[in-house]
Tab-separated table of C-alpha atoms and ligand atoms in Angstrom:
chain	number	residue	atom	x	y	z
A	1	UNK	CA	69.100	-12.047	102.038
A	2	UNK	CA	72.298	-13.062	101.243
A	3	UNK	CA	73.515	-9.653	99.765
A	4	UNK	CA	72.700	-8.304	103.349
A	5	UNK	CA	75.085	-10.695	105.180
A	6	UNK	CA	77.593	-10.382	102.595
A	7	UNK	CA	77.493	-6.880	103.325
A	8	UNK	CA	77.530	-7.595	106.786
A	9	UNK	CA	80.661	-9.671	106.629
A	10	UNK	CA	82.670	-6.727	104.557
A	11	UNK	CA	81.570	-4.317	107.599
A	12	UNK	CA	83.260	-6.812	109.840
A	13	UNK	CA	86.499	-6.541	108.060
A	14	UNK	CA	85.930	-9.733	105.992
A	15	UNK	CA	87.680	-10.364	102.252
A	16	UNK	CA	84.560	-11.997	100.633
A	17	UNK	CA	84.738	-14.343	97.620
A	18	UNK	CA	81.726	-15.049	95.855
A	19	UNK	CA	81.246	-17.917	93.344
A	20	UNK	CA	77.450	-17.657	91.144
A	21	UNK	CA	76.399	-17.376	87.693
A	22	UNK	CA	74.734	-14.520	88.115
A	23	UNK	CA	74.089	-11.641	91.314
A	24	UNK	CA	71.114	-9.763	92.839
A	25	UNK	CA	71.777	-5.785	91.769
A	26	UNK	CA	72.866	-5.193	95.604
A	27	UNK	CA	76.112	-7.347	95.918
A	28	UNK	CA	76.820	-6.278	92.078
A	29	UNK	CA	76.691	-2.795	94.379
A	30	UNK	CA	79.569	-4.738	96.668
A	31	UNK	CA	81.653	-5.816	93.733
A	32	UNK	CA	81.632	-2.776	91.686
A	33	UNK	CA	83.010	-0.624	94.884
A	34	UNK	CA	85.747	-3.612	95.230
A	35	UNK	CA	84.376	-4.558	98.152
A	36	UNK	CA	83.923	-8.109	96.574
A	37	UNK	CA	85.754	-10.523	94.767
A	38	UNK	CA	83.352	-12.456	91.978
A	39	UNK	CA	83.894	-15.749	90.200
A	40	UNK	CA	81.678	-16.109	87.431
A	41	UNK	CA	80.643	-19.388	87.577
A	42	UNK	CA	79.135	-22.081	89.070
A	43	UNK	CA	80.582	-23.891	92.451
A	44	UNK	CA	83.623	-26.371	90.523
A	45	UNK	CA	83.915	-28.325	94.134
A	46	UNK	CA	86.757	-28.539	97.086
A	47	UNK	CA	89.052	-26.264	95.799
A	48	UNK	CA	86.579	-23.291	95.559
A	49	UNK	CA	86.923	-23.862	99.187
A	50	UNK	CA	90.739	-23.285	99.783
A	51	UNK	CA	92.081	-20.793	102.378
A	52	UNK	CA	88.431	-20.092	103.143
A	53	UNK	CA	87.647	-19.996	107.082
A	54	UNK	CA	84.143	-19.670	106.414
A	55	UNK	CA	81.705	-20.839	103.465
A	56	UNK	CA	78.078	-19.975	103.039
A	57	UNK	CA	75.742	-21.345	101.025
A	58	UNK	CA	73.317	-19.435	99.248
A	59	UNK	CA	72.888	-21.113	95.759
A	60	UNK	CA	69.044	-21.220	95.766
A	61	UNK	CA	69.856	-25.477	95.188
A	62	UNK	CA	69.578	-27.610	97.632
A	63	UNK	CA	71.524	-30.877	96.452
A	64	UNK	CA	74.271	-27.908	95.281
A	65	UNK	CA	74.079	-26.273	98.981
A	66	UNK	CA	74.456	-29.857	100.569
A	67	UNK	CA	77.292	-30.268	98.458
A	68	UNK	CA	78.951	-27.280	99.455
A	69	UNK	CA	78.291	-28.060	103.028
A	70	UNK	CA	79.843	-31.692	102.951
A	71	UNK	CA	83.060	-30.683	101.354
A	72	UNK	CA	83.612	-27.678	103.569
A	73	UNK	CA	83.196	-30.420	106.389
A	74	UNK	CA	85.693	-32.605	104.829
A	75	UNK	CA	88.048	-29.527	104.492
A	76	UNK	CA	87.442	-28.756	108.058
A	77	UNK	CA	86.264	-25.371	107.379
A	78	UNK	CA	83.148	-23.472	108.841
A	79	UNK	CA	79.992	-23.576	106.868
A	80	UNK	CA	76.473	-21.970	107.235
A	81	UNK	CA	74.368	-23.925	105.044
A	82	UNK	CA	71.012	-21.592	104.436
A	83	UNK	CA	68.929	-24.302	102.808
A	84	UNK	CA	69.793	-27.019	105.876
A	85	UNK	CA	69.463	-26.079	109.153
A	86	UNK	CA	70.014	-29.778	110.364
A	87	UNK	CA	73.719	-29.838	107.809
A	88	UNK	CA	74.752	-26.074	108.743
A	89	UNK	CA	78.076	-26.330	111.323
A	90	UNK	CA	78.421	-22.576	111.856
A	91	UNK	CA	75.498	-20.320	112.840
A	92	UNK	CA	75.501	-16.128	111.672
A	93	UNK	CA	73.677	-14.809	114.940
A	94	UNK	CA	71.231	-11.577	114.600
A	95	UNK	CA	73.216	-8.694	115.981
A	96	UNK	CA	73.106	-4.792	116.655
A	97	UNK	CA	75.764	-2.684	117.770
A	98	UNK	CA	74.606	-0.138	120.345
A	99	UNK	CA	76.125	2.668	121.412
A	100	UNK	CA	75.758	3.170	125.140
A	101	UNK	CA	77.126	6.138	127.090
A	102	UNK	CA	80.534	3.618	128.174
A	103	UNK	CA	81.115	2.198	124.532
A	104	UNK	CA	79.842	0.598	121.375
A	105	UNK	CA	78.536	-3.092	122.621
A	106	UNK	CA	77.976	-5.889	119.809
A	107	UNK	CA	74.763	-8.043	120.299
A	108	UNK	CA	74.286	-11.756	118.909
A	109	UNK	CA	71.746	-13.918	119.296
A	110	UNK	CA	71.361	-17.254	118.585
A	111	UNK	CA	68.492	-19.567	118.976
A	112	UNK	CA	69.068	-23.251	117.266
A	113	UNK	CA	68.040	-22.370	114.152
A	114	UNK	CA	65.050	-20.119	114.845
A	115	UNK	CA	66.464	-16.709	113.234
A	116	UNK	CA	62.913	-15.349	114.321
A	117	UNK	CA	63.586	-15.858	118.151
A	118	UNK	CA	67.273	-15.153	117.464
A	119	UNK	CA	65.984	-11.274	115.986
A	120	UNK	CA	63.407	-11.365	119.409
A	121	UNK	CA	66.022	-11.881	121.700
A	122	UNK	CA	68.918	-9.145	119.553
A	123	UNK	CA	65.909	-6.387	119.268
A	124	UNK	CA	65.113	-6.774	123.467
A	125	UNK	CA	68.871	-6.865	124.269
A	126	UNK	CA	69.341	-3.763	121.846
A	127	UNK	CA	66.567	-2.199	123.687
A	128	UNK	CA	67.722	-2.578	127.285
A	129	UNK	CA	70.904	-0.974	126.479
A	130	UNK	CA	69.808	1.912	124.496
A	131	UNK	CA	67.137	2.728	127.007
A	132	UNK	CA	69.919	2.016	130.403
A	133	UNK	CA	67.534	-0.269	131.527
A	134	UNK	CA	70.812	-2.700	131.703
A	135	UNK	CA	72.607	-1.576	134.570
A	136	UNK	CA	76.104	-1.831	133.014
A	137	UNK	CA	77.489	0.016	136.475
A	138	UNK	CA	79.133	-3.004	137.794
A	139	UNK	CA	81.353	-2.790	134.765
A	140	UNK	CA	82.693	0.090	135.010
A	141	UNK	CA	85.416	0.275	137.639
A	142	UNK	CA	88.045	-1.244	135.129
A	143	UNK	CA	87.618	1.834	132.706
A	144	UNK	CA	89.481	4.598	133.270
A	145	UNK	CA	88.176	8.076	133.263
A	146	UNK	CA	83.865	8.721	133.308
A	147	UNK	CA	81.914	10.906	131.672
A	148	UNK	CA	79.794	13.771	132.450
A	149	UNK	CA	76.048	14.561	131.188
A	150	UNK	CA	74.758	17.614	132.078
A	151	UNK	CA	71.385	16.991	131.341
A	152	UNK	CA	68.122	19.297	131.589
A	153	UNK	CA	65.786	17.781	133.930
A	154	UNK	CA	62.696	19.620	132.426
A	155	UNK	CA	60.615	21.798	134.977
A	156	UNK	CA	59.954	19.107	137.301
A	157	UNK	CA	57.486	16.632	136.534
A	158	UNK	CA	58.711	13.088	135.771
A	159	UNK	CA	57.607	12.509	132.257
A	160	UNK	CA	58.852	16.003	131.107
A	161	UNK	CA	62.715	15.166	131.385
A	162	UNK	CA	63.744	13.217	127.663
A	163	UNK	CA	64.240	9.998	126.986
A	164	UNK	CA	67.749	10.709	126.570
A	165	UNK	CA	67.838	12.567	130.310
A	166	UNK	CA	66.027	8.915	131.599
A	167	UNK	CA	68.447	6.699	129.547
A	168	UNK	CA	71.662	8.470	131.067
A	169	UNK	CA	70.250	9.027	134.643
A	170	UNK	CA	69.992	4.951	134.482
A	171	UNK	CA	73.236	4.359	133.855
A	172	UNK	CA	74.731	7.233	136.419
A	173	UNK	CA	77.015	6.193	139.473
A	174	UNK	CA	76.750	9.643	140.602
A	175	UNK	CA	73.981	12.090	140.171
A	176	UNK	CA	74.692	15.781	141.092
A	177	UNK	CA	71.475	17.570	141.907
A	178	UNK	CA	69.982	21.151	141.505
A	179	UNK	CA	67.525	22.831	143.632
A	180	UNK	CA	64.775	22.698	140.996
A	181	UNK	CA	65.793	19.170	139.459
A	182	UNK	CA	62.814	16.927	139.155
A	183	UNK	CA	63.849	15.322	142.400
A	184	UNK	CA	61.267	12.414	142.449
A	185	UNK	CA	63.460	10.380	139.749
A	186	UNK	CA	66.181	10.501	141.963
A	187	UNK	CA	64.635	9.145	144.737
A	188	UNK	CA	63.575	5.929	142.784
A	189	UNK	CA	67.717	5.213	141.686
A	190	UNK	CA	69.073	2.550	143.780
A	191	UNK	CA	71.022	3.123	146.640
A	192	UNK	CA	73.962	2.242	145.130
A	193	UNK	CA	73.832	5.943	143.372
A	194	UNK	CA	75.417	8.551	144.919
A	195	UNK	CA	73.297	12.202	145.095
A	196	UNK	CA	75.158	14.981	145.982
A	197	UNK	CA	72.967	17.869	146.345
A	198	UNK	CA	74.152	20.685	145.316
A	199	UNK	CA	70.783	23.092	145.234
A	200	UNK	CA	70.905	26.533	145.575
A	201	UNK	CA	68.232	28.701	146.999
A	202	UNK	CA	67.545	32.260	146.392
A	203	UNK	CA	70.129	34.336	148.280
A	204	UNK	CA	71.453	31.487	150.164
A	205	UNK	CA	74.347	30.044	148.027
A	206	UNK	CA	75.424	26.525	149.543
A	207	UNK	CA	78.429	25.090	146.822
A	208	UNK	CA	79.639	27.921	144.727
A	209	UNK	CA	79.579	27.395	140.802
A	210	UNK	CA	83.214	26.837	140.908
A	211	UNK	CA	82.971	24.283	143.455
A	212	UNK	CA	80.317	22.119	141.549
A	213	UNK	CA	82.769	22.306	138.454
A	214	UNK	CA	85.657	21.414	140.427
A	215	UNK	CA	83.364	18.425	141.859
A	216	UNK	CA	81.986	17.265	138.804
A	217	UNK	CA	85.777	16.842	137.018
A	218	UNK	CA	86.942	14.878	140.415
A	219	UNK	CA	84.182	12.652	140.774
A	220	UNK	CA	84.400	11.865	136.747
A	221	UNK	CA	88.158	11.331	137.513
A	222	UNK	CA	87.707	8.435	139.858
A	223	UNK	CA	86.056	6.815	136.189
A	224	UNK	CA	82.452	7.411	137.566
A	225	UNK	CA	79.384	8.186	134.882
A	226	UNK	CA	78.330	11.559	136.536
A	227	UNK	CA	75.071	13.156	135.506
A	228	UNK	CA	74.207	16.987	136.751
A	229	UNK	CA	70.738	16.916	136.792
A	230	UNK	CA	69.597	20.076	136.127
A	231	UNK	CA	66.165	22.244	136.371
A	232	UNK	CA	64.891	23.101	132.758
A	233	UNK	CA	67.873	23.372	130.007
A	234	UNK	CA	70.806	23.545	131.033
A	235	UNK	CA	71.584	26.160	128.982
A	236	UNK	CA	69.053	28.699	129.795
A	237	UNK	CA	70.198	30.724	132.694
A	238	UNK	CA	71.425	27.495	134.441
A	239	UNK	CA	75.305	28.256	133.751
A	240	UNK	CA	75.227	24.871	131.565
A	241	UNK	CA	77.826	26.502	129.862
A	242	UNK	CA	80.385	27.414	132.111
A	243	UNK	CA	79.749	23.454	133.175
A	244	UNK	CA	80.649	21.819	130.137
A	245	UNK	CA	83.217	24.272	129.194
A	246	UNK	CA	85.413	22.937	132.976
A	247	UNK	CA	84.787	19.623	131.978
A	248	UNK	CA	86.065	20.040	128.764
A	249	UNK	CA	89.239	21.829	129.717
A	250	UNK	CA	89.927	19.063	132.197
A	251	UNK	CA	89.435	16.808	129.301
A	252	UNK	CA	86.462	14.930	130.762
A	253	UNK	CA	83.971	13.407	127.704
A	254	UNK	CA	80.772	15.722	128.215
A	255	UNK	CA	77.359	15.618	126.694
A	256	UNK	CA	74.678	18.326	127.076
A	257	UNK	CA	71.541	16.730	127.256
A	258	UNK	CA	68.458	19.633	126.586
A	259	UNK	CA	65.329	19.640	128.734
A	260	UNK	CA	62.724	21.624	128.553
A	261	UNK	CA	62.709	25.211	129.922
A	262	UNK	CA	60.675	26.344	132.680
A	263	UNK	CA	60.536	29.857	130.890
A	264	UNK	CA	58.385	28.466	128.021
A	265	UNK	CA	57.386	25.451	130.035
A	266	UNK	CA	55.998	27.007	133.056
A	267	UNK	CA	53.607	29.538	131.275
A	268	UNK	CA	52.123	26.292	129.214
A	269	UNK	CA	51.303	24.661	132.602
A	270	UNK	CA	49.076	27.390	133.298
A	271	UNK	CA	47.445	27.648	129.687
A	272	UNK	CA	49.637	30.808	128.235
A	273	UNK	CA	51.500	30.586	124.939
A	274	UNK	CA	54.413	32.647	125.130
A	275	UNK	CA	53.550	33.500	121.431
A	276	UNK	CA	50.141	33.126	120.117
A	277	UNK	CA	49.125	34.409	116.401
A	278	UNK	CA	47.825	38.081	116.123
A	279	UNK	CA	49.112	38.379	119.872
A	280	UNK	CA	52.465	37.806	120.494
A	281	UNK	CA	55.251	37.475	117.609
A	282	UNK	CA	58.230	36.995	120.021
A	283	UNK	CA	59.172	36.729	123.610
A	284	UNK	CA	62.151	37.262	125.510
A	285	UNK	CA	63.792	35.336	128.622
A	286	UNK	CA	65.781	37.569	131.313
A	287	UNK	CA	66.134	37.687	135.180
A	288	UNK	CA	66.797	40.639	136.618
A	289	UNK	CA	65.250	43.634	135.539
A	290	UNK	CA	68.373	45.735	134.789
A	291	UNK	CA	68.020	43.909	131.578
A	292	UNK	CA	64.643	44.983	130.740
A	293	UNK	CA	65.622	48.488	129.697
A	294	UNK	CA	66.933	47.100	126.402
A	295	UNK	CA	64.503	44.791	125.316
A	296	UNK	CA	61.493	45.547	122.819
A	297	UNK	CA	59.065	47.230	124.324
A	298	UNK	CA	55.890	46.654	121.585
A	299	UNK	CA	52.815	44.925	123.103
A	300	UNK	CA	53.257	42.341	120.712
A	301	UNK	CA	56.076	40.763	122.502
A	302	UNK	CA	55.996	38.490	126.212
A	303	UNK	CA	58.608	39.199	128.318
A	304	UNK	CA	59.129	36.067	130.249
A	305	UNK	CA	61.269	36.682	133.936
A	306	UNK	CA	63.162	33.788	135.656
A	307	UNK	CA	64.406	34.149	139.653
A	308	UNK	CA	61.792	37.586	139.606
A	309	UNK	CA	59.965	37.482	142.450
A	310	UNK	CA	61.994	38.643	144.935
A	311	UNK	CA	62.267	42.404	142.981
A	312	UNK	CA	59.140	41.813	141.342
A	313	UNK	CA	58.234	45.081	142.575
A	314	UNK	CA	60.970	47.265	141.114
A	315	UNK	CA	60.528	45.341	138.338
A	316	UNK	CA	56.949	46.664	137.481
A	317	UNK	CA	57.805	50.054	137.732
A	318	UNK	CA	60.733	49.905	136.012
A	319	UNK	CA	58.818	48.471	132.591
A	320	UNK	CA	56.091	51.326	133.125
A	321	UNK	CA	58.616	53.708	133.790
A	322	UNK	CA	60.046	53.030	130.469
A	323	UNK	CA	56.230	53.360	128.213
A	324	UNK	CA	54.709	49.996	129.061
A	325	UNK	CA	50.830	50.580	129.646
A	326	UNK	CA	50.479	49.886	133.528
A	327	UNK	CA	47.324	48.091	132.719
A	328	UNK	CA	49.857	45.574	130.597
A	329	UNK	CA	48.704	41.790	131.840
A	330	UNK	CA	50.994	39.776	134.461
A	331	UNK	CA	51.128	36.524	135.276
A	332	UNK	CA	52.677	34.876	138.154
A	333	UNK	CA	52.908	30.814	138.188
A	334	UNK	CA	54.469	29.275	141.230
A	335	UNK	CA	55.933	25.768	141.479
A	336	UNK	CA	55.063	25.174	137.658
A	337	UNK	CA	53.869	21.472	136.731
A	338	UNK	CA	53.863	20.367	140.779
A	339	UNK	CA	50.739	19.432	142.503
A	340	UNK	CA	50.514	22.889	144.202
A	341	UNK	CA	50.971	25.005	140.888
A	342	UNK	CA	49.344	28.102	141.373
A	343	UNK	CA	48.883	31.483	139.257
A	344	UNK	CA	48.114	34.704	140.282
A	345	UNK	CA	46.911	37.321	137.997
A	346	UNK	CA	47.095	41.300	137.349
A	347	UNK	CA	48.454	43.861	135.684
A	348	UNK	CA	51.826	45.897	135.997
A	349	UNK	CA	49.823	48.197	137.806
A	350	UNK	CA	48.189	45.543	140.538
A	351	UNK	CA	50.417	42.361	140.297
A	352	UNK	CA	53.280	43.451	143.092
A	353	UNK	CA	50.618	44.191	145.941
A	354	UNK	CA	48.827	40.923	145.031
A	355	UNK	CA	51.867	38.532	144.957
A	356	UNK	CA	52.448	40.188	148.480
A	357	UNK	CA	48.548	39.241	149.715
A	358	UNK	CA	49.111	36.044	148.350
A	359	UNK	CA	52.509	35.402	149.756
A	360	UNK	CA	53.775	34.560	146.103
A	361	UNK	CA	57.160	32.902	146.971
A	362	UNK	CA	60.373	31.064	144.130
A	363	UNK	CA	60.594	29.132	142.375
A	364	UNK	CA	58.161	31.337	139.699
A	365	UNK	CA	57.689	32.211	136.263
A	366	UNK	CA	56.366	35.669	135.224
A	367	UNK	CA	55.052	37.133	132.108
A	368	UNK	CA	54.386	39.916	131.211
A	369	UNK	CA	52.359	40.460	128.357
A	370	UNK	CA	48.620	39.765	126.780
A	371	UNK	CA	48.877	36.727	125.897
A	372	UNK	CA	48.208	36.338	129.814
A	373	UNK	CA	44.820	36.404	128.750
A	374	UNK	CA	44.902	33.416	127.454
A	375	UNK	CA	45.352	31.661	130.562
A	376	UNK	CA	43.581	28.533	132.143
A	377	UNK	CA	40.417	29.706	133.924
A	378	UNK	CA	40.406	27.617	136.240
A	379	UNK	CA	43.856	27.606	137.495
A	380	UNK	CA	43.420	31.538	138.651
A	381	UNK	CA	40.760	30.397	140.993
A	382	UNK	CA	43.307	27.999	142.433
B	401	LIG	N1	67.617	26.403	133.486
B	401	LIG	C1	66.307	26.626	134.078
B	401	LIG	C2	66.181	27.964	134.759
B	401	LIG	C3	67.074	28.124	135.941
B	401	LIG	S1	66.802	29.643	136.779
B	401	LIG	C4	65.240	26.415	132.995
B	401	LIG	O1	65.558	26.324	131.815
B	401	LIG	O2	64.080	26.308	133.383
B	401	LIG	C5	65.677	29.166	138.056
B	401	LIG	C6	64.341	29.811	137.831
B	401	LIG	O3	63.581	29.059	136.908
B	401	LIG	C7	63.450	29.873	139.053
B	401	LIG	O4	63.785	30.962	139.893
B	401	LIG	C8	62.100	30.075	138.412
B	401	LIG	O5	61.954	31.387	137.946
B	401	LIG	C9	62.225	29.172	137.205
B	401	LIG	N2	61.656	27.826	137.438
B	401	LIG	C10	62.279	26.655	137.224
B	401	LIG	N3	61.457	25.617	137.464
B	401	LIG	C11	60.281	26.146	137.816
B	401	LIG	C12	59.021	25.610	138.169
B	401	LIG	N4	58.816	24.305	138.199
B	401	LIG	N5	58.016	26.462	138.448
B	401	LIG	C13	58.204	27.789	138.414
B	401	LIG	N6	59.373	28.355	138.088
B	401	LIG	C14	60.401	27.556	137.795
């Protein structure tokens, strides 16, 4: 025990001076690395005490301790006596320093001499501020510049975005939102939040890239925590990059924050692995299907396509153009991990006149490969 607050107290910046006998192998550890000074002895009375601000106890005697304790209080100095609660003037509180996205916060607890509540209290403090739960936004307006997290919102159900994603989105005075963001978090933030949406839709282009970076350096300027909530990761063809990269030239603190890709993600929802053993070895993630020419064309590989649907049908006849078997399986999954999911079936050869029957519309995943036939039953008869 008391190696671990000596230690404790040398962390803090301390110069610790430690009269015994004998000592445990750990603060031999402290004294070896010169972190300690050691007396070899036994405590000789006041003048052990001199220029001390603080003395604690920890001979393992009691009548020594209460000693100790009586001629620190006759010296006026500080004393934690370990064996005597009722003697002890001075109190070491359980603490935890947490790092929370505006700073490293020190917690202490103290509980009149119940180190047991005093840990209860520390540990549920500690927790509310790693997990944002704290609302430390109040705080804030004093600091000078924010920060910005662009973090990856997952593909759109709550419980997909990371505990990370949840911890930062707590503590965000601003939240700048995507089209596909996983929009029902938002709308449980208090009021005092500020959303600007920012969501694109295909072929309609509200705020241009440049715009959003412009907007998230200002708004992180005026010392505001901004979070760009994004759809999936943010760095899988969700220009993530180019984000952080303005931030960073303007000298704004930035932290990427992954999520989990709709591209692997979206295909799970409906029961397809994008690799599967004796199946699938690799996969590949594009969008438009200029790219296609150069990618490996072996059945053993999904081909996974992101903002496809719209040129779905070029698409198809571009990949059988170039040697893929036209009766190659497709699948189509719509509004993955929402309550109107929905996947539609084929092959290369069938899949572009049944998205049209169906009226298969964006946000969707497609792949294109067998391990399509590995997909959920009964969300095809959806
Ligand atoms: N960074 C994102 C992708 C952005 S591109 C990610 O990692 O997921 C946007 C495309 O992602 C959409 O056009 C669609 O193809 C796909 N997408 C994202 N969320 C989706 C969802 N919930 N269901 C189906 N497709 C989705």
């Amino acid at each position: 025990m008391s190696a671990r607050r000596v230690a404790a107290f040398v962390e803090d910046g301390a110069r610790v001076r430690v009269i015994a006998p004998y000592l445990c192998e750990d603060l031999l550890d402290l004294v070896h690395a010169g972190d300690v000074a050691w007396h070899v002895r036994d405590y000789a009375g006041p003048s052990d005490l001199h220029g001390a601000w603080l003395v604690h106890t920890a001979t393992g005697d009691r009548a020594v301790d209460r000693v100790v304790a009586a001629d620190a209080d006759a010296a006026h100095v500080w004393c934690v006596n370990a064996t005597s609660a009722a003697t002890t003037r001075a109190g070491v509180p359980a603490r935890a320093r947490v790092t929370t996205p505006d700073g490293t916060v020190t917690v202490a607890a103290h509980a009149d001499g119940d180190p047991g509540l005093a840990r209860t209290v520390r540990d549920g403090v500690e927790q509310l501020l790693a997990t944002g739960r704290l609302d430390l936004r109040r705080h804030r307006a004093r600091r000078g510049t924010g920060w910005v997290a662009l973090v990856g919102g997952g593909p759109g159900a709550d419980g997909l975005l990371t505990a990370r994603g949840h911890e930062l989105l707590r503590s965000a005075d601003v939240v700048v939102l995507d089209r596909l963001a996983p929009r029902g978090l938002v709308a449980r933030l208090p009021e005092s939040v500020e959303v600007i949406d920012v969501g694109k839709t295909p072929g309609h282009h509200p705020i241009p890239q440049d715009r959003i970076n412009e907007l998230l350096v200002e708004q992180a300027r005026l010392g505001r925590a901004v979070v760009r909530l994004k759809g999936g990761d943010p760095y899988v063809l969700g220009r993530g990059g180019e984000e952080r990269l303005a931030c960073e030239a303007a000298g704004i603190p930035v932290e990427v924050v992954p999520g989990v890709t709709s591209a692997v993600s979206v295909p799970a929802a409906a029961g397809i692995p994008v690799t599967h053993r004796g199946i699938a070895r690799g996969f590949t993630v594009v969008t438009s299907h200029d790219e296609i020419l150069a990618l490996p064309s072996g059945t053993d590989h999904t081909l996974v396509l992101l903002m496809g649907v719209s040129r779905l049908r070029d698409t198809v006849a571009l990949l059988v153009e170039h040697g893929r078997d036209p009766a190659t399986p497709v699948a189509i999954v719509e509004r993955g991990w929402t309550p109107t999911q929905r996947t539609t079936t084929g092959t290369l050869a069938t899949i572009a006149d049944l998205a049209n029957e169906r009226e298969v519309a964006s946000p969707a995943v497609i792949v294109v490969g067998d391990v399509v036939r590995l997909a959920h039953a009964a969300v095809d008869a959806r």
